[in-house]
């Protein structure tokens, strides 16, 4: 059993910053406000498929104190149906098979200005940002997301008569990765930042699709957009942007190795050696506050464990589970191979035998969904499964559980473990990616070495042991609740990065081709 909790907590006193450090901080804090166009396919509050939506909503809001950040996102049907007051602020031309579009401006309460990319033939559809309601990816995704990248590049160039022109274009994951590509090919001077939220999603298309989106055939080479015979949007983001970030320090190291690099580790090693790849660990937004959360059955602070327990009762009633004093385990997750849900299915019997209950909320692979539903039928009093996702209810799962299961095979950062920690639920997670950066084993959660049943089982056993010692359990809960960083406390590295990419200009031309006034020409 790990008894180092209190010793570690007491030894956490920080050293005073030196004069030089304070001066640097002062200079950074008083640097001129920059105009940042944050380009993303998801934004929590409008549309989301996972953590990218959460970061896209929370990070820009935290940056607003120092910068004029505005969002560019496709105007999907589900967003337009919310009927926000909107004004049309720009019109942009098409390119090849990319249709022309309009830009509509909306603003949510306490949030940045949002530019909606209005192009009904591409976005006025039901389903997720990427796929039909049946889960089939749209055939024209290359055009849908080239439209997004091209619009960002056009706005940076001042096209469309929008009076606001960004100083920096910050794009996120493959759906917005063509922004730096179009910008580099047209020799635009606005600096670009590209953030990798998940290297496993690459936006790979047949090479012929390059014609449809106005790319010159010459970009189809291994130094630019070719990836094993496919046209890779993600690779374009890596090749053409001036600076790359990813969402935790550990993942930034991992992706330079073959095991995690998804075939791009060589390029990422090069970028890292050139100082162009940096890990900045995600934070969480201010709404993850258990003492004020309106969606909890009862709100609570550290040590108000009876109030936390009321949320456990909610989860029990929700699934008609046995109301006893055994530990409550939760899974709140996309149901995908990445998340190791199959491993949780593998340990479920032993968890139930040990007196635990399991509550699951998630959607994803139908085979995993079916297996979970079957498990709940086998153990109706111990296992409850909700196939679906509801943000507000997910908060009761975090608050109502003692432990959150996250046996991910890889995890760029992970937000769910931090949400759980804030709500006093201890994550049990693989020691990978951002999980390793945000969980301290035996202090605010449990880490296990590799995503295997034996390694996972060993961590579950340690968690069950701690559950037997309420004093230790509660000390860990208190530490966990104070562990995750809010974006407002952790946004500084992005602020510094924005200063750096602006100061470093001009950038040498990347790649071998460039685009002139709508057409493309090869450079010498
Ligand atoms: P990822 O982005 O890989 O799914 P994170 O832990 O970073 O993992 O973020 C998960 C976010 O997505 C959390 O806000 C979580 O509540 C939410 N979420 C979990 N499952 C689903 C789902 N099936 N659909 C949509 N959002 C989900
Ligand atoms: C991705 C990753 C996840 C990360 C999230 C937000 O979806 O899978 O680990 O937390 O993006 O950056």
Coordinates of C-alpha atoms in Angstrom, one line a residue, residues 111-424:
X111 CA -17.2 33.5 -25.6
X112 CA -15.2 34.6 -28.6
X113 CA -16.7 35.6 -31.9
X114 CA -17.5 32.6 -34.0
X115 CA -17.3 32.6 -37.8
X116 CA -19.6 29.9 -39.2
X117 CA -18.6 28.6 -42.6
X118 CA -21.9 28.6 -44.5
X119 CA -21.9 26.1 -47.4
X120 CA -25.2 24.1 -47.2
X121 CA -24.2 21.6 -49.9
X122 CA -21.3 20.5 -47.7
X123 CA -22.6 20.9 -44.1
X124 CA -26.4 21.0 -44.0
X125 CA -26.7 17.3 -43.1
X126 CA -27.6 15.2 -40.1
X127 CA -25.0 13.2 -38.3
X128 CA -21.6 14.0 -36.6
X129 CA -19.1 16.5 -38.0
X130 CA -17.5 13.6 -40.0
X131 CA -20.1 10.9 -40.6
X132 CA -23.7 10.1 -41.3
X133 CA -26.0 9.1 -38.4
X134 CA -25.2 5.4 -39.4
X135 CA -21.5 6.2 -38.8
X136 CA -20.4 6.2 -42.4
X137 CA -17.8 8.9 -43.2
X138 CA -19.0 11.3 -45.8
X139 CA -17.6 10.6 -49.3
X140 CA -16.8 14.2 -49.9
X141 CA -15.0 14.8 -46.6
X142 CA -11.9 15.9 -48.5
X143 CA -14.0 18.8 -50.0
X144 CA -15.8 19.5 -46.8
X145 CA -12.6 20.0 -44.8
X146 CA -10.5 21.5 -47.6
X147 CA -13.3 24.2 -47.6
X148 CA -12.5 24.8 -44.0
X149 CA -8.7 25.1 -44.5
X150 CA -9.2 27.3 -47.6
X151 CA -11.6 29.6 -45.8
X152 CA -9.0 30.1 -43.0
X153 CA -6.3 30.8 -45.6
X154 CA -8.5 33.3 -47.5
X155 CA -9.5 35.2 -44.3
X156 CA -5.8 35.5 -43.4
X157 CA -5.3 37.0 -46.9
X158 CA -8.0 39.5 -46.4
X159 CA -10.3 38.0 -49.0
X160 CA -14.0 38.3 -48.7
X161 CA -13.8 41.9 -47.4
X162 CA -13.8 40.9 -43.7
X163 CA -12.1 43.9 -41.9
X164 CA -10.6 41.5 -39.3
X165 CA -7.4 39.8 -40.4
X166 CA -5.6 37.3 -38.1
X167 CA -2.0 37.7 -37.1
X168 CA -1.9 33.9 -36.5
X169 CA -3.9 30.9 -37.8
X170 CA -4.1 28.1 -35.3
X171 CA -5.6 24.9 -36.7
X172 CA -6.5 21.7 -35.0
X173 CA -6.3 18.1 -36.2
X174 CA -6.6 16.9 -39.8
X175 CA -9.9 18.5 -40.6
X176 CA -8.3 22.0 -40.4
X177 CA -4.8 21.0 -41.5
X178 CA -5.1 22.3 -45.1
X179 CA -5.1 25.9 -43.8
X180 CA -1.3 25.9 -43.4
X181 CA -1.0 24.0 -46.7
X182 CA -2.9 26.6 -48.8
X183 CA -1.1 29.4 -46.9
X184 CA 2.3 28.0 -47.6
X185 CA 1.5 27.2 -51.2
X186 CA 0.4 30.7 -51.7
X187 CA 3.4 32.2 -49.9
X188 CA 1.2 33.9 -47.3
X189 CA 3.2 35.4 -44.5
X190 CA 0.8 34.9 -41.6
X191 CA 2.3 32.4 -39.1
X192 CA 0.6 29.1 -38.6
X193 CA 0.3 26.8 -35.5
X194 CA -1.0 23.3 -35.9
X195 CA -2.1 21.2 -32.9
X196 CA -2.3 17.4 -33.0
X197 CA -5.1 16.2 -30.7
X198 CA -4.9 12.7 -32.1
X199 CA -2.3 11.4 -34.5
X200 CA -4.4 8.3 -35.3
X201 CA -6.9 10.3 -37.2
X202 CA -5.1 11.4 -40.4
X203 CA -7.6 12.4 -43.1
X204 CA -6.3 10.0 -45.8
X205 CA -7.8 10.2 -49.3
X206 CA -7.1 8.9 -52.8
X207 CA -4.4 10.9 -54.6
X208 CA -6.9 11.9 -57.4
X209 CA -8.9 13.9 -54.8
X210 CA -6.1 16.5 -54.8
X211 CA -7.4 17.8 -58.1
X212 CA -10.9 18.4 -56.6
X213 CA -9.5 20.6 -53.9
X214 CA -7.1 22.6 -56.1
X215 CA -3.8 21.1 -55.0
X216 CA -1.1 20.8 -57.6
X217 CA 0.0 17.2 -58.4
X218 CA 3.5 18.2 -57.2
X219 CA 2.5 18.1 -53.5
X220 CA 2.0 14.4 -53.9
X221 CA 5.5 13.5 -52.9
X222 CA 6.8 12.0 -49.6
X223 CA 8.3 15.3 -48.4
X224 CA 4.9 16.9 -48.6
X225 CA 1.4 15.4 -48.7
X226 CA 1.9 11.8 -49.7
X227 CA 1.6 9.1 -47.1
X228 CA 2.0 5.5 -48.4
X229 CA 0.2 6.2 -51.6
X230 CA -2.6 8.4 -50.0
X231 CA -3.1 12.1 -49.8
X232 CA -2.7 13.0 -46.1
X233 CA -4.3 16.1 -44.7
X234 CA -2.6 15.5 -41.3
X235 CA 0.8 15.4 -42.9
X236 CA 0.0 18.7 -44.7
X237 CA -0.5 20.2 -41.2
X238 CA 2.8 18.8 -40.0
X239 CA 4.8 19.8 -43.1
X240 CA 3.5 23.3 -43.8
X241 CA 2.8 24.8 -40.4
X242 CA 5.4 27.0 -38.7
X243 CA 5.0 25.4 -35.3
X244 CA 3.4 22.1 -34.1
X245 CA 2.0 21.4 -30.7
X246 CA 0.4 18.4 -29.2
X247 CA -1.7 18.0 -26.1
X248 CA 0.7 16.7 -23.5
X249 CA 4.4 16.6 -23.0
X250 CA 4.6 12.9 -22.8
X251 CA 2.7 12.4 -26.1
X252 CA 5.0 14.9 -27.8
X253 CA 7.9 12.5 -26.9
X254 CA 5.9 9.3 -27.7
X255 CA 4.9 10.3 -31.2
X256 CA 8.6 10.6 -32.2
X257 CA 8.8 6.8 -31.7
X258 CA 7.5 4.1 -34.1
X259 CA 5.1 2.6 -31.5
X260 CA 3.0 5.8 -31.2
X261 CA 4.1 7.7 -34.4
X262 CA 1.4 6.2 -36.7
X263 CA 4.0 6.1 -39.5
X264 CA 4.9 9.8 -39.0
X265 CA 7.5 9.4 -36.3
X266 CA 10.4 10.2 -38.7
X267 CA 8.9 13.5 -39.7
X268 CA 8.0 14.3 -36.1
X269 CA 11.5 13.5 -35.0
X270 CA 12.8 16.0 -37.5
X271 CA 10.3 18.6 -36.4
X272 CA 11.2 18.0 -32.7
X273 CA 15.0 18.3 -33.5
X274 CA 14.2 21.6 -35.2
X275 CA 12.4 22.9 -32.1
X276 CA 9.1 22.9 -34.0
X277 CA 7.2 20.3 -32.0
X278 CA 6.2 21.0 -28.4
X279 CA 3.8 19.3 -25.9
X280 CA 1.5 21.6 -24.0
X281 CA -0.7 19.6 -21.6
X282 CA -4.4 20.4 -21.9
X283 CA -6.3 22.1 -19.0
X284 CA -9.9 22.0 -18.2
X285 CA -12.6 24.7 -18.2
X286 CA -13.9 26.4 -15.2
X287 CA -17.3 24.6 -15.3
X288 CA -15.7 21.5 -13.8
X289 CA -16.3 22.8 -10.2
X290 CA -18.1 20.3 -8.0
X291 CA -19.1 22.9 -5.4
X292 CA -21.2 24.8 -7.9
X293 CA -22.1 22.4 -10.7
X294 CA -25.8 22.8 -11.3
X295 CA -26.1 19.3 -13.0
X296 CA -25.0 17.4 -9.9
X297 CA -27.6 15.8 -7.6
X298 CA -25.8 17.4 -4.8
X299 CA -22.8 19.7 -5.1
X300 CA -19.8 19.1 -2.9
X301 CA -16.3 20.2 -1.9
X302 CA -13.4 18.1 -0.6
X303 CA -14.4 16.2 2.6
X304 CA -18.2 16.5 1.9
X305 CA -18.3 12.9 1.0
X306 CA -22.0 12.4 2.0
X307 CA -23.0 14.9 -0.7
X308 CA -20.7 13.1 -3.2
X309 CA -22.5 9.9 -2.1
X310 CA -25.9 11.4 -3.2
X311 CA -24.5 11.3 -6.7
X312 CA -23.6 7.6 -6.3
X313 CA -27.2 7.0 -5.2
X314 CA -28.3 8.7 -8.4
X315 CA -26.2 6.3 -10.6
X316 CA -27.5 3.3 -8.6
X317 CA -31.1 4.3 -9.2
X318 CA -30.4 5.2 -12.8
X319 CA -29.6 1.6 -13.6
X320 CA -31.4 0.0 -10.7
X321 CA -28.1 -1.3 -9.3
X322 CA -27.7 -2.9 -5.9
X323 CA -27.4 -0.1 -3.3
X324 CA -24.5 -1.2 -1.2
X325 CA -21.2 0.0 0.1
X326 CA -19.1 -1.5 -2.6
X327 CA -17.0 0.7 -4.9
X328 CA -18.6 2.3 -7.9
X329 CA -16.5 2.2 -11.1
X330 CA -17.4 4.3 -14.1
X331 CA -16.6 4.4 -17.8
X332 CA -17.4 7.6 -19.7
X333 CA -15.9 7.2 -23.1
X334 CA -16.0 7.0 -26.8
X335 CA -16.2 3.2 -27.4
X336 CA -13.2 2.8 -29.6
X337 CA -10.1 0.5 -29.6
X338 CA -8.0 3.4 -28.4
X339 CA -9.9 3.5 -25.1
X340 CA -9.3 -0.2 -24.2
X341 CA -12.9 -0.8 -23.5
X342 CA -12.3 -4.5 -24.5
X343 CA -9.9 -4.7 -21.5
X344 CA -12.6 -3.4 -19.2
X345 CA -14.9 -6.1 -20.6
X346 CA -12.1 -8.6 -19.8
X347 CA -11.8 -7.6 -16.1
X348 CA -15.6 -7.0 -15.5
X349 CA -16.2 -10.5 -14.0
X350 CA -13.4 -10.0 -11.4
X351 CA -14.6 -6.5 -10.6
X352 CA -18.1 -7.8 -9.9
X353 CA -16.8 -10.7 -7.9
X354 CA -14.9 -8.2 -5.7
X355 CA -18.1 -6.5 -4.8
X356 CA -17.8 -3.6 -7.3
X357 CA -20.5 -2.0 -9.4
X358 CA -19.9 -0.6 -12.9
X359 CA -21.7 2.3 -14.7
X360 CA -20.9 2.9 -18.4
X361 CA -21.8 5.8 -20.6
X362 CA -20.6 5.9 -24.2
X363 CA -21.1 5.3 -27.9
X364 CA -18.9 4.0 -30.7
X365 CA -18.0 0.6 -32.2
X366 CA -21.2 -1.5 -32.4
X367 CA -19.3 -4.6 -31.3
X368 CA -18.2 -2.9 -28.1
X369 CA -21.7 -1.4 -27.6
X370 CA -23.3 -4.9 -27.9
X371 CA -20.7 -6.6 -25.6
X372 CA -21.4 -4.0 -22.9
X373 CA -25.2 -4.4 -23.2
X374 CA -24.7 -8.1 -22.9
X375 CA -22.6 -7.6 -19.8
X376 CA -25.3 -5.5 -18.2
X377 CA -27.8 -8.2 -18.9
X378 CA -25.5 -10.8 -17.2
X379 CA -25.1 -8.6 -14.1
X380 CA -28.3 -6.5 -13.9
X381 CA -27.6 -5.5 -10.2
X382 CA -23.9 -4.7 -10.7
X383 CA -23.5 -3.3 -14.2
X384 CA -25.4 -0.5 -15.8
X385 CA -24.8 0.6 -19.4
X386 CA -26.1 3.6 -21.2
X387 CA -25.3 3.6 -25.0
X388 CA -25.3 7.3 -25.7
X389 CA -23.7 10.4 -24.4
X390 CA -25.1 13.3 -22.4
X391 CA -22.7 15.9 -21.2
X392 CA -24.8 17.0 -18.2
X393 CA -25.5 13.5 -17.0
X394 CA -21.8 12.5 -17.5
X395 CA -21.0 14.9 -14.7
X396 CA -23.1 12.8 -12.3
X397 CA -21.2 9.7 -13.4
X398 CA -17.9 11.4 -12.6
X399 CA -19.2 12.7 -9.3
X400 CA -21.1 9.4 -8.4
X401 CA -18.1 7.1 -9.0
X402 CA -15.2 6.2 -6.8
X403 CA -13.0 5.2 -9.7
X404 CA -12.9 6.0 -13.4
X405 CA -11.6 3.3 -15.7
X406 CA -9.4 4.5 -18.6
X407 CA -7.2 1.6 -19.9
X408 CA -6.3 3.5 -23.1
X409 CA -3.9 2.0 -25.5
X410 CA -2.7 5.5 -26.2
X411 CA -4.0 8.8 -25.0
X412 CA -2.7 12.1 -26.4
X413 CA -3.9 13.9 -23.3
X414 CA -7.3 12.7 -22.0
X415 CA -9.7 15.1 -20.3
X416 CA -12.1 12.5 -18.7
X417 CA -9.4 11.5 -16.1
X418 CA -9.1 15.2 -15.1
X419 CA -12.9 15.7 -14.9
X420 CA -13.1 12.6 -12.7
X421 CA -10.3 13.9 -10.5
X422 CA -12.1 17.2 -10.0
X423 CA -15.2 15.3 -8.9
X424 CA -13.3 13.1 -6.5

